CSV table of C-alpha atoms and ligand atoms in Angstrom, one decimal:
chain,number,residue,atom,x,y,z
G,1,MET,CA,-4.4,-11.8,20.2
G,2,THR,CA,-3.7,-8.6,21.5
G,3,GLN,CA,-0.2,-7.7,22.9
G,4,ALA,CA,0.2,-5.7,26.4
G,5,PRO,CA,2.5,-3.0,26.7
G,6,ALA,CA,5.5,-2.6,28.4
G,7,LYS,CA,4.0,1.0,29.8
G,8,THR,CA,0.9,2.7,30.9
G,9,SER,CA,2.0,6.2,29.5
G,10,TYR,CA,3.9,7.1,26.1
G,11,ASP,CA,4.9,10.3,24.9
G,12,VAL,CA,3.5,9.7,21.3
G,13,VAL,CA,0.7,6.7,20.6
G,14,ILE,CA,0.0,6.0,16.8
G,15,VAL,CA,-2.8,4.2,16.1
G,16,GLY,CA,-2.2,2.2,13.1
G,17,GLY,CA,1.4,0.9,11.8
G,18,ALA,CA,1.4,0.4,8.4
G,19,MET,CA,3.1,2.9,5.8
G,20,TYR,CA,2.3,6.0,7.3
G,21,GLY,CA,2.7,5.0,11.5
G,22,SER,CA,5.4,3.1,10.7
G,23,SER,CA,7.2,6.9,8.6
G,24,VAL,CA,5.6,9.1,10.8
G,25,ALA,CA,7.1,6.7,13.9
G,26,TRP,CA,10.3,6.3,11.9
G,27,PHE,CA,11.3,10.1,11.4
G,28,LEU,CA,10.3,10.4,14.7
G,29,THR,CA,13.2,8.4,16.1
G,30,ASP,CA,15.7,10.3,13.4
G,31,ASN,CA,14.9,14.4,14.6
G,32,PRO,CA,17.9,15.4,16.9
G,33,GLY,CA,14.7,17.4,18.9
G,34,PHE,CA,12.8,14.2,19.6
G,35,ASP,CA,13.4,11.5,22.3
G,36,GLY,CA,10.4,10.5,23.7
G,37,SER,CA,8.6,7.2,24.1
G,38,ILE,CA,7.0,6.0,20.9
G,39,LEU,CA,4.0,3.3,21.3
G,40,VAL,CA,2.5,2.2,17.7
G,41,VAL,CA,-0.5,0.1,17.8
G,42,GLU,CA,-1.1,-2.1,14.6
G,43,ARG,CA,-4.4,-4.1,14.8
G,44,ASP,CA,-3.6,-6.5,11.9
G,45,PRO,CA,0.4,-7.0,12.0
G,46,THR,CA,-0.3,-9.0,8.8
G,47,TYR,CA,-1.5,-5.7,7.1
G,48,GLU,CA,-3.5,-8.0,4.4
G,49,PHE,CA,-6.8,-5.2,4.3
G,50,THR,CA,-4.2,-2.3,4.3
G,51,SER,CA,-3.9,0.7,2.0
G,52,THR,CA,-0.1,-0.5,1.6
G,53,SER,CA,-0.6,-3.9,1.2
G,54,HIS,CA,-3.1,-2.9,-2.2
G,55,THR,CA,-1.2,-0.6,-3.4
G,56,ASN,CA,0.5,0.4,-7.0
G,57,SER,CA,3.2,2.5,-5.2
G,58,CYS,CA,3.7,5.1,-8.2
G,59,MET,CA,5.3,8.2,-8.1
G,60,ARG,CA,5.0,11.5,-9.9
G,61,GLN,CA,5.0,14.7,-10.0
G,62,GLN,CA,3.1,15.7,-12.4
G,63,PHE,CA,0.1,17.5,-9.4
G,64,SER,CA,-1.3,21.1,-9.7
G,65,ALA,CA,-0.3,22.3,-6.5
G,66,ALA,CA,3.2,23.5,-5.8
G,67,ILE,CA,3.6,21.8,-2.4
G,68,ASN,CA,2.4,18.8,-3.9
G,69,VAL,CA,5.4,18.8,-6.4
G,70,LYS,CA,7.8,19.4,-3.5
G,71,VAL,CA,6.6,16.4,-1.9
G,72,SER,CA,6.8,14.4,-3.9
G,73,GLN,CA,10.3,15.6,-5.1
G,74,PHE,CA,11.6,14.4,-1.7
G,75,ALA,CA,9.7,11.2,-2.1
G,76,ALA,CA,12.2,10.6,-5.6
G,77,ASP,CA,15.5,12.2,-3.3
G,78,PHE,CA,14.5,9.2,-0.4
G,79,VAL,CA,14.3,6.9,-2.5
G,80,LYS,CA,17.8,7.9,-4.5
G,81,ASN,CA,19.0,8.0,-1.3
G,82,PHE,CA,17.6,5.8,1.0
G,83,ARG,CA,20.5,4.4,2.5
G,84,ASP,CA,22.3,7.3,3.5
G,85,TYR,CA,18.8,8.8,4.8
G,86,MET,CA,18.5,5.2,7.2
G,87,GLY,CA,21.9,6.6,8.2
G,88,ASP,CA,24.4,4.8,6.4
G,89,ASP,CA,23.3,1.3,7.4
G,90,PRO,CA,25.0,-1.1,5.1
G,91,ARG,CA,22.1,-4.3,5.3
G,92,VAL,CA,19.3,-1.1,3.8
G,93,PRO,CA,19.0,-1.9,0.1
G,94,ASP,CA,18.8,-0.1,-2.7
G,95,VAL,CA,15.2,0.9,-4.3
G,96,ALA,CA,13.9,0.5,-7.0
G,97,LEU,CA,12.6,3.9,-8.9
G,98,GLN,CA,11.4,2.9,-12.7
G,99,SER,CA,11.1,6.5,-14.4
G,100,TYR,CA,8.9,5.9,-17.3
G,101,GLY,CA,6.3,8.6,-16.6
G,102,TYR,CA,3.4,9.3,-15.6
G,103,MET,CA,1.4,9.8,-19.3
G,104,TYR,CA,-2.2,12.5,-19.3
G,105,LEU,CA,-3.8,12.0,-22.2
G,106,ALA,CA,-6.4,14.8,-23.0
G,107,ASP,CA,-8.6,14.4,-25.7
G,108,ASN,CA,-11.2,17.6,-25.1
G,109,GLU,CA,-9.8,21.6,-25.7
G,110,ALA,CA,-10.7,22.2,-21.6
G,111,PHE,CA,-8.6,19.7,-20.2
G,112,ALA,CA,-5.5,20.2,-22.8
G,113,ALA,CA,-5.6,24.2,-21.2
G,114,THR,CA,-5.7,22.4,-17.7
G,115,LEU,CA,-2.6,20.0,-18.4
G,116,ARG,CA,-0.5,22.9,-20.0
G,117,GLU,CA,-1.2,25.0,-17.1
G,118,SER,CA,0.2,22.4,-14.6
G,119,GLN,CA,2.7,21.6,-17.0
G,120,LYS,CA,3.6,25.5,-16.2
G,121,VAL,CA,3.4,25.0,-12.1
G,122,GLN,CA,5.1,21.5,-12.5
G,123,ALA,CA,8.3,22.6,-14.6
G,124,ALA,CA,8.3,26.4,-12.4
G,125,ASN,CA,9.6,23.8,-9.4
G,126,GLY,CA,11.9,21.8,-10.8
G,127,ALA,CA,9.8,19.2,-12.6
G,128,GLY,CA,11.3,17.8,-16.0
G,129,THR,CA,6.9,17.7,-17.4
G,130,LYS,CA,6.7,17.9,-21.2
G,131,HIS,CA,3.6,19.3,-22.8
G,132,MET,CA,3.6,17.0,-26.3
G,133,THR,CA,1.5,17.3,-29.2
G,134,CYS,CA,-0.4,14.6,-30.6
G,135,GLU,CA,1.9,13.9,-33.7
G,136,GLU,CA,4.7,14.2,-30.5
G,137,ILE,CA,3.1,11.4,-28.8
G,138,ALA,CA,3.0,8.8,-31.8
G,139,ALA,CA,6.3,9.6,-32.3
G,140,ALA,CA,8.0,8.3,-28.8
G,141,TYR,CA,5.2,6.0,-28.3
G,142,PRO,CA,3.5,4.4,-31.8
G,143,PHE,CA,1.8,1.5,-30.3
G,144,TYR,CA,-0.7,4.4,-28.8
G,145,ASN,CA,-4.2,4.6,-30.8
G,146,LEU,CA,-4.7,8.3,-30.6
G,147,ASP,CA,-7.3,9.3,-32.7
G,148,ASP,CA,-9.4,11.0,-30.0
G,149,ILE,CA,-6.2,12.9,-28.2
G,150,ILE,CA,-5.4,16.0,-29.1
G,151,ALA,CA,-2.1,16.8,-26.3
G,152,ALA,CA,-0.9,15.1,-23.4
G,153,ASN,CA,1.5,15.7,-20.4
G,154,HIS,CA,5.0,13.4,-19.5
G,155,ASN,CA,8.0,13.5,-17.4
G,156,LEU,CA,10.7,11.1,-17.5
G,157,VAL,CA,12.5,12.9,-14.8
G,158,ASP,CA,11.4,10.8,-11.0
G,159,GLU,CA,8.4,9.6,-12.2
G,160,GLY,CA,6.5,6.0,-12.6
G,161,TYR,CA,6.9,3.7,-10.2
G,162,PHE,CA,8.8,3.0,-6.8
G,163,ASP,CA,9.6,0.4,-4.6
G,164,GLY,CA,7.4,1.8,-1.6
G,165,ASN,CA,7.5,-1.3,0.2
G,166,THR,CA,10.9,-1.4,1.0
G,167,LEU,CA,10.8,1.4,2.6
G,168,PHE,CA,8.0,0.6,5.0
G,169,ASP,CA,10.0,-2.9,5.5
G,170,TRP,CA,12.7,-0.8,6.5
G,171,TRP,CA,11.2,1.9,8.8
G,172,LYS,CA,9.3,-0.1,10.6
G,173,ARG,CA,12.4,-2.4,11.0
G,174,SER,CA,14.3,0.7,11.7
G,175,ALA,CA,11.8,2.8,14.0
G,176,LYS,CA,11.7,-0.5,16.3
G,177,GLU,CA,15.4,-1.3,16.3
G,178,ARG,CA,15.6,2.4,17.7
G,179,GLY,CA,13.4,1.6,20.2
G,180,VAL,CA,9.5,1.9,19.1
G,181,GLU,CA,7.3,-0.3,20.7
G,182,TYR,CA,4.8,-1.6,18.1
G,183,LEU,CA,1.9,-3.7,19.8
G,184,THR,CA,-0.7,-6.0,17.7
G,185,ASN,CA,-3.5,-4.6,19.5
G,186,GLU,CA,-6.5,-2.1,18.9
G,187,VAL,CA,-7.0,1.3,19.7
G,188,ILE,CA,-10.8,1.4,21.2
G,189,ALA,CA,-11.5,4.3,23.0
G,190,MET,CA,-9.8,7.4,23.6
G,191,ASN,CA,-10.5,9.9,27.3
G,192,ARG,CA,-10.3,13.5,26.7
G,193,ASN,CA,-9.6,15.9,29.2
G,194,ALA,CA,-12.8,18.0,31.1
G,195,ALA,CA,-11.8,20.8,28.4
G,196,GLY,CA,-12.1,18.6,26.0
G,197,THR,CA,-8.5,19.9,24.7
G,198,LYS,CA,-6.3,17.2,25.2
G,199,VAL,CA,-6.9,13.1,24.5
G,200,GLU,CA,-5.1,12.2,28.1
G,201,SER,CA,-5.0,8.6,27.2
G,202,VAL,CA,-6.3,5.5,25.0
G,203,ILE,CA,-7.7,2.1,25.8
G,204,LEU,CA,-6.5,-0.7,24.4
G,205,LYS,CA,-9.4,-3.9,23.2
G,206,SER,CA,-7.6,-5.5,26.4
G,207,GLY,CA,-8.5,-2.9,28.2
G,208,GLU,CA,-5.6,-1.2,29.6
G,209,VAL,CA,-5.8,2.6,29.5
G,210,ILE,CA,-2.2,4.1,28.3
G,211,SER,CA,-1.3,8.2,29.0
G,212,CYS,CA,-0.1,9.9,25.9
G,213,GLY,CA,2.0,13.1,25.6
G,214,THR,CA,0.4,13.1,21.9
G,215,VAL,CA,-2.1,10.7,19.5
G,216,VAL,CA,-1.2,10.3,16.1
G,217,ASN,CA,-4.3,9.0,13.7
G,218,ALA,CA,-2.7,6.6,11.4
G,219,SER,CA,-5.4,4.2,10.5
G,220,GLY,CA,-6.1,4.5,6.6
G,221,PRO,CA,-9.1,4.4,5.7
G,222,ARG,CA,-10.3,4.1,9.0
G,223,ALA,CA,-9.5,7.3,10.0
G,224,VAL,CA,-12.6,9.0,11.1
G,225,LEU,CA,-13.3,5.2,13.1
G,226,THR,CA,-10.4,7.0,15.3
G,227,SER,CA,-11.4,10.4,15.7
G,228,ARG,CA,-14.7,9.8,16.9
G,229,MET,CA,-12.9,8.6,19.0
G,230,ALA,CA,-11.9,11.8,20.1
G,231,GLY,CA,-14.9,13.4,19.6
G,232,ILE,CA,-13.6,14.6,15.9
G,233,GLU,CA,-15.3,14.2,12.4
G,234,ILE,CA,-13.0,14.5,9.3
G,235,PRO,CA,-14.3,14.1,5.7
G,236,VAL,CA,-12.6,10.6,5.4
G,237,GLU,CA,-14.1,7.1,3.8
G,238,PRO,CA,-13.2,4.1,2.2
G,239,ARG,CA,-13.2,3.7,-1.7
G,240,LYS,CA,-12.7,1.0,-3.4
G,241,ARG,CA,-10.2,1.0,-6.0
G,242,TYR,CA,-9.6,-3.0,-8.8
G,243,THR,CA,-6.1,-3.5,-9.9
G,244,PHE,CA,-5.7,-6.3,-12.5
G,245,ILE,CA,-2.4,-7.4,-13.6
G,246,PHE,CA,-2.1,-8.7,-17.2
G,247,GLU,CA,0.7,-10.5,-19.7
G,248,ALA,CA,0.0,-9.3,-23.0
G,249,GLU,CA,0.7,-11.8,-26.1
G,250,LYS,CA,3.0,-9.1,-28.0
G,251,PRO,CA,4.3,-7.3,-25.1
G,252,LEU,CA,5.2,-3.2,-26.1
G,253,GLU,CA,8.6,-2.1,-27.3
G,254,ARG,CA,9.0,-0.2,-25.2
G,255,ASP,CA,7.6,0.7,-21.5
G,256,LEU,CA,4.3,1.9,-21.1
G,257,PRO,CA,4.3,5.2,-19.0
G,258,LEU,CA,1.7,5.3,-16.2
G,259,THR,CA,-1.1,6.3,-18.7
G,260,ILE,CA,-4.5,7.6,-17.7
G,261,ASP,CA,-7.0,7.6,-20.0
G,262,PRO,CA,-9.7,10.0,-20.7
G,263,SER,CA,-11.9,7.5,-19.0
G,264,GLY,CA,-10.5,7.0,-16.3
G,265,VAL,CA,-8.8,4.2,-16.7
G,266,HIS,CA,-5.2,4.2,-15.6
G,267,MET,CA,-2.3,1.7,-16.8
G,268,ARG,CA,1.4,1.2,-17.1
G,269,THR,CA,4.3,-1.8,-17.2
G,270,ASP,CA,4.6,-3.9,-14.4
G,271,GLY,CA,7.6,-6.1,-14.7
G,272,THR,CA,7.0,-8.5,-17.9
G,273,TYR,CA,3.4,-7.9,-17.0
G,274,TYR,CA,1.0,-4.4,-17.3
G,275,LEU,CA,-0.9,-3.3,-14.9
G,276,ALA,CA,-4.2,-1.6,-15.1
G,277,GLY,CA,-6.8,-0.3,-12.5
G,278,CYS,CA,-9.6,2.2,-12.1
G,279,PRO,CA,-12.2,3.8,-10.3
G,280,PRO,CA,-16.0,1.7,-10.3
G,281,ASP,CA,-18.5,4.0,-12.3
G,282,ASP,CA,-20.9,4.8,-8.4
G,283,ASP,CA,-18.4,5.4,-5.9
G,284,PRO,CA,-19.5,4.6,-2.6
G,285,ALA,CA,-18.0,4.8,0.3
G,286,VAL,CA,-17.2,0.9,1.1
G,287,ASP,CA,-18.1,-1.2,4.3
G,288,TYR,CA,-14.5,-1.2,6.2
G,289,ASP,CA,-14.2,-5.2,5.5
G,290,ASP,CA,-15.6,-5.4,2.4
G,291,PHE,CA,-12.8,-5.9,-0.6
G,292,VAL,CA,-15.0,-8.3,-3.0
G,293,GLN,CA,-13.6,-8.0,-6.3
G,294,ASP,CA,-16.0,-6.9,-9.7
G,295,HIS,CA,-14.8,-9.1,-12.9
G,296,SER,CA,-17.2,-7.3,-14.5
G,297,ILE,CA,-15.4,-4.1,-14.0
G,298,TRP,CA,-12.4,-6.2,-15.8
G,299,GLU,CA,-14.6,-7.6,-18.6
G,300,GLU,CA,-16.7,-4.5,-19.2
G,301,LYS,CA,-15.1,-1.1,-18.3
G,302,VAL,CA,-10.8,-1.9,-17.8
G,303,TRP,CA,-9.9,-4.6,-21.0
G,304,PRO,CA,-12.3,-2.2,-23.8
G,305,VAL,CA,-10.1,0.2,-23.0
G,306,LEU,CA,-6.9,-1.0,-23.2
G,307,ALA,CA,-7.1,-2.4,-26.4
G,308,THR,CA,-8.7,0.7,-27.6
G,309,ARG,CA,-6.3,2.6,-26.5
G,310,VAL,CA,-3.3,0.2,-27.6
G,311,PRO,CA,-4.6,-2.2,-30.2
G,312,GLN,CA,-1.6,-4.8,-29.4
G,313,PHE,CA,-3.8,-5.6,-26.6
G,314,GLU,CA,-5.9,-6.8,-28.5
G,315,ALA,CA,-4.5,-10.7,-26.9
G,316,ILE,CA,-3.7,-10.3,-23.2
G,317,LYS,CA,-4.6,-12.8,-20.7
G,318,LEU,CA,-5.7,-11.5,-16.6
G,319,ARG,CA,-2.9,-12.4,-14.2
G,320,ASN,CA,-4.2,-11.4,-11.6
G,321,SER,CA,-6.4,-9.3,-9.6
G,322,TRP,CA,-7.9,-7.1,-6.2
G,323,ALA,CA,-9.9,-4.4,-4.9
G,324,GLY,CA,-7.9,-2.2,-2.0
G,325,HIS,CA,-9.7,1.0,-0.8
G,326,TYR,CA,-8.5,4.1,-0.7
G,327,ALA,CA,-8.6,6.4,2.2
G,328,TYR,CA,-10.5,9.1,0.8
G,329,ASN,CA,-10.9,12.7,1.7
G,330,THR,CA,-14.2,13.5,0.1
G,331,PHE,CA,-13.8,17.1,1.0
G,332,ASP,CA,-11.2,18.1,-1.8
G,333,GLN,CA,-8.5,14.8,-1.9
G,334,ASN,CA,-6.1,16.1,-0.3
G,335,ALA,CA,-3.9,15.4,2.7
G,336,ILE,CA,-5.3,16.3,5.9
G,337,LEU,CA,-2.2,16.8,8.1
G,338,GLY,CA,-1.6,18.7,11.9
G,339,ARG,CA,-3.0,18.7,15.0
G,340,HIS,CA,-6.9,19.1,15.8
G,341,THR,CA,-7.8,23.2,16.2
G,342,GLU,CA,-9.4,22.2,19.9
G,343,VAL,CA,-7.6,18.8,21.1
G,344,GLU,CA,-4.8,20.0,20.4
G,345,ASN,CA,-2.8,17.0,21.1
G,346,PHE,CA,-4.3,15.1,18.3
G,347,ILE,CA,-2.7,14.7,15.2
G,348,PHE,CA,-3.9,13.6,11.7
G,349,VAL,CA,-2.0,11.8,9.3
G,350,ASN,CA,-4.9,11.5,6.6
G,351,GLY,CA,-7.1,11.0,3.5
G,352,PHE,CA,-3.8,10.8,1.0
G,353,SER,CA,-6.7,9.3,-1.3
G,354,GLY,CA,-4.7,7.8,-3.9
G,355,HIS,CA,-1.5,9.2,-3.4
G,356,GLY,CA,-0.2,8.6,0.0
G,357,PHE,CA,2.4,5.8,-0.8
G,358,GLN,CA,4.6,7.8,-2.8
G,359,GLN,CA,3.5,11.2,0.0
G,360,SER,CA,5.0,9.3,2.6
G,361,PRO,CA,8.3,10.3,3.8
G,362,ALA,CA,7.7,14.1,3.3
G,363,MET,CA,4.8,13.9,5.5
G,364,GLY,CA,6.1,11.4,7.5
G,365,ARG,CA,9.1,14.0,8.2
G,366,GLY,CA,6.8,17.2,8.5
G,367,THR,CA,5.1,15.2,11.2
G,368,ALA,CA,8.2,14.8,13.1
G,369,GLU,CA,9.3,17.6,12.6
G,370,LEU,CA,5.7,19.2,14.0
G,371,ILE,CA,5.3,16.9,16.9
G,372,ALA,CA,9.6,17.6,17.5
G,373,TYR,CA,9.0,21.3,17.2
G,374,GLY,CA,5.3,22.7,17.3
G,375,GLU,CA,6.5,23.6,13.5
G,376,TYR,CA,7.3,22.2,10.1
G,377,ARG,CA,11.2,23.2,9.0
G,378,ALA,CA,11.9,21.5,5.9
G,379,LEU,CA,8.9,22.0,3.4
G,380,ASP,CA,6.1,23.9,4.5
G,381,LEU,CA,3.0,21.8,4.8
G,382,SER,CA,0.7,23.9,6.5
G,383,PRO,CA,-1.9,24.2,3.4
G,384,PHE,CA,-2.7,20.6,4.2
G,385,ASN,CA,-3.6,21.3,8.0
G,386,TYR,CA,-6.4,20.1,9.5
G,387,GLU,CA,-7.7,24.2,9.5
G,388,ARG,CA,-8.6,24.5,6.2
G,389,ILE,CA,-11.2,21.7,7.3
G,390,ALA,CA,-12.5,23.6,9.9
G,391,LYS,CA,-12.7,26.5,8.0
G,392,GLY,CA,-14.6,24.7,4.7
G,393,GLU,CA,-11.8,26.4,2.6
G,394,LYS,CA,-10.9,23.5,0.3
G,395,PHE,CA,-7.7,23.1,-1.1
G,396,ILE,CA,-8.0,22.2,-4.5
G,397,GLU,CA,-5.5,19.6,-6.2
G,398,LYS,CA,-7.1,19.0,-10.0
G,399,ALA,CA,-4.6,16.1,-10.4
G,400,VAL,CA,-6.6,13.5,-8.4
G,401,ILE,CA,-6.1,9.5,-9.9
C,501,FAD,C1,-5.6,0.5,-5.1
C,501,FAD,C2,-4.6,1.7,-4.5
C,501,FAD,C3,-3.5,1.8,-5.4
C,501,FAD,C4,-3.1,3.2,-4.9
C,501,FAD,N1,-1.4,3.6,-5.7
C,501,FAD,C5,-0.9,4.7,-5.1
C,501,FAD,C6,0.4,4.7,-6.1
C,501,FAD,O1,0.0,4.0,-7.1
C,501,FAD,N2,1.0,5.9,-5.5
C,501,FAD,C7,0.8,6.5,-4.0
C,501,FAD,O2,1.1,7.2,-4.1
C,501,FAD,N3,-0.3,5.8,-3.5
C,501,FAD,C8,-1.7,4.9,-4.0
C,501,FAD,N4,-2.0,4.5,-2.9
C,501,FAD,C9,-2.5,5.4,-1.5
C,501,FAD,C10,-1.6,4.4,-0.5
C,501,FAD,O3,-1.3,3.3,-0.9
C,501,FAD,C11,-2.0,4.6,0.7
C,501,FAD,O4,-2.1,6.2,0.9
C,501,FAD,C12,-1.3,4.5,1.7
C,501,FAD,O5,-0.8,3.0,2.0
C,501,FAD,C13,-2.4,4.6,3.1
C,501,FAD,O6,-1.2,4.0,4.2
C,501,FAD,P1,-1.9,4.8,5.9
C,501,FAD,O7,-0.9,3.6,6.0
C,501,FAD,O8,-1.8,5.5,5.8
C,501,FAD,O9,-3.3,2.8,5.4
C,501,FAD,P2,-3.0,1.8,5.7
C,501,FAD,O10,-2.2,1.0,5.2
C,501,FAD,O11,-4.7,1.5,5.8
C,501,FAD,O12,-3.0,1.2,7.1
C,501,FAD,C14,-3.6,1.9,8.6
C,501,FAD,C15,-3.5,0.6,9.4
C,501,FAD,O13,-4.0,1.3,10.7
C,501,FAD,C16,-4.8,0.6,11.5
C,501,FAD,N5,-5.5,0.6,12.5
C,501,FAD,C17,-6.5,1.0,12.1
C,501,FAD,N6,-7.3,1.5,13.1
C,501,FAD,C18,-6.7,0.8,13.8
C,501,FAD,C19,-7.3,0.5,15.1
C,501,FAD,N7,-8.0,1.2,16.4
C,501,FAD,N8,-5.7,0.8,16.7
C,501,FAD,C20,-4.8,0.3,15.7
C,501,FAD,N9,-4.7,0.1,13.9
C,501,FAD,C21,-5.6,0.3,13.5
C,501,FAD,C22,-4.7,-1.1,10.0
C,501,FAD,O14,-5.1,-2.4,10.7
C,501,FAD,C23,-3.5,-0.6,9.0
C,501,FAD,O15,-2.9,-1.0,9.2
C,501,FAD,C24,-2.9,3.6,-3.7
C,501,FAD,C25,-4.1,3.3,-2.4
C,501,FAD,C26,-4.8,2.1,-3.4
C,501,FAD,C27,-5.5,1.6,-2.1
């Protein structure tokens, strides 16, 4: 069932109301340079099939690009000082952040060299990453089988799991209380001006035509469908990612860091259970509505890796599993932000691939600054701008999961 909007014109129309739609909306309400009207259009207010509902909600500082390190550092600061950031509202809870770190395992010299290089970038930007020898890993985490491993990078500061859904819930709630209108409806088309330089209005599934000053594409894996409404192509497609929750007959003596196995399988502590995930070997774009689980991936790929890397995981029970969609940036796997180069009032918050949850505070804040002031202020996010796509210049991030 669709809802009708209260007005026929808004300063900002946001297409999609999950993590990114709500982050941008809330940061706009919090920005002293902006006092305009905001409409968030959400086609499914249950959020059942969103990336946001299927996330693993991990946070790391182990990126190869300095700006990605800084983006995640703001996430850690935002999480640790959440109530302060939310206006010191006494109703706002503390947000869990479990810093058991990521453990990138290298089984060859080339990847070990990449890890050494990344560690230097991260340390230079204030991250606590340590490059570890095999002996150091074994001493700290005796449960790993390290037969094929030669080195690792690990960081125990502000890196691990965080409760990102609490951020989402409170951004949405607070944005609504501050006057943002959330509408259950779907944007199905857009009208541009005669010169093609501006989206003048969006058309809702229920037929209304809504004028807009700025339109923000926060449509997750459907981002390309939304951008096409404005005549814009972006390299973003839905890619399936599988998550498995399992219980170990004999739990490990200490938290399992989010371990990136050379096979591509990752695993971590998840409360009293454990979580594992991976991409499929064959990784095509999938249908927007295809969330079918492939159980052979658990049997044939994930479980054998778990049992080999952590012999104590020989005896485990699968407790839950799901398939979700990354909004996968096929061009360079980094976020796409900023204004379109020709359709000037069309703004992207897209293509976050597997690291969008932790990037939502910095990217939401920056996008709000861009709308309010015409520039990024707290952190220069311009390396992520759409412009690079138009120019064909990749912004490479080597640490993509
Ligand atoms: C399995 C998995 C694990 C992940 N793990 C991590 C992790 O550990 N750490 C991390 O940082 N990130 C992780 N991510 C990524 C992170 O979850 C996403 O980047 C983030 O949730 C994206 O949020 P979003 O708002 O852009 O997209 P979504 O959550 O997909 O929301 C898009 C919204 O737009 C709406 N919409 C689309 N089109 C329209 C339209 N035309 N009209 C109205 N509404 C529309 C949709 O209904 C939806 O609600 C993971 C993702 C997956 C799938």
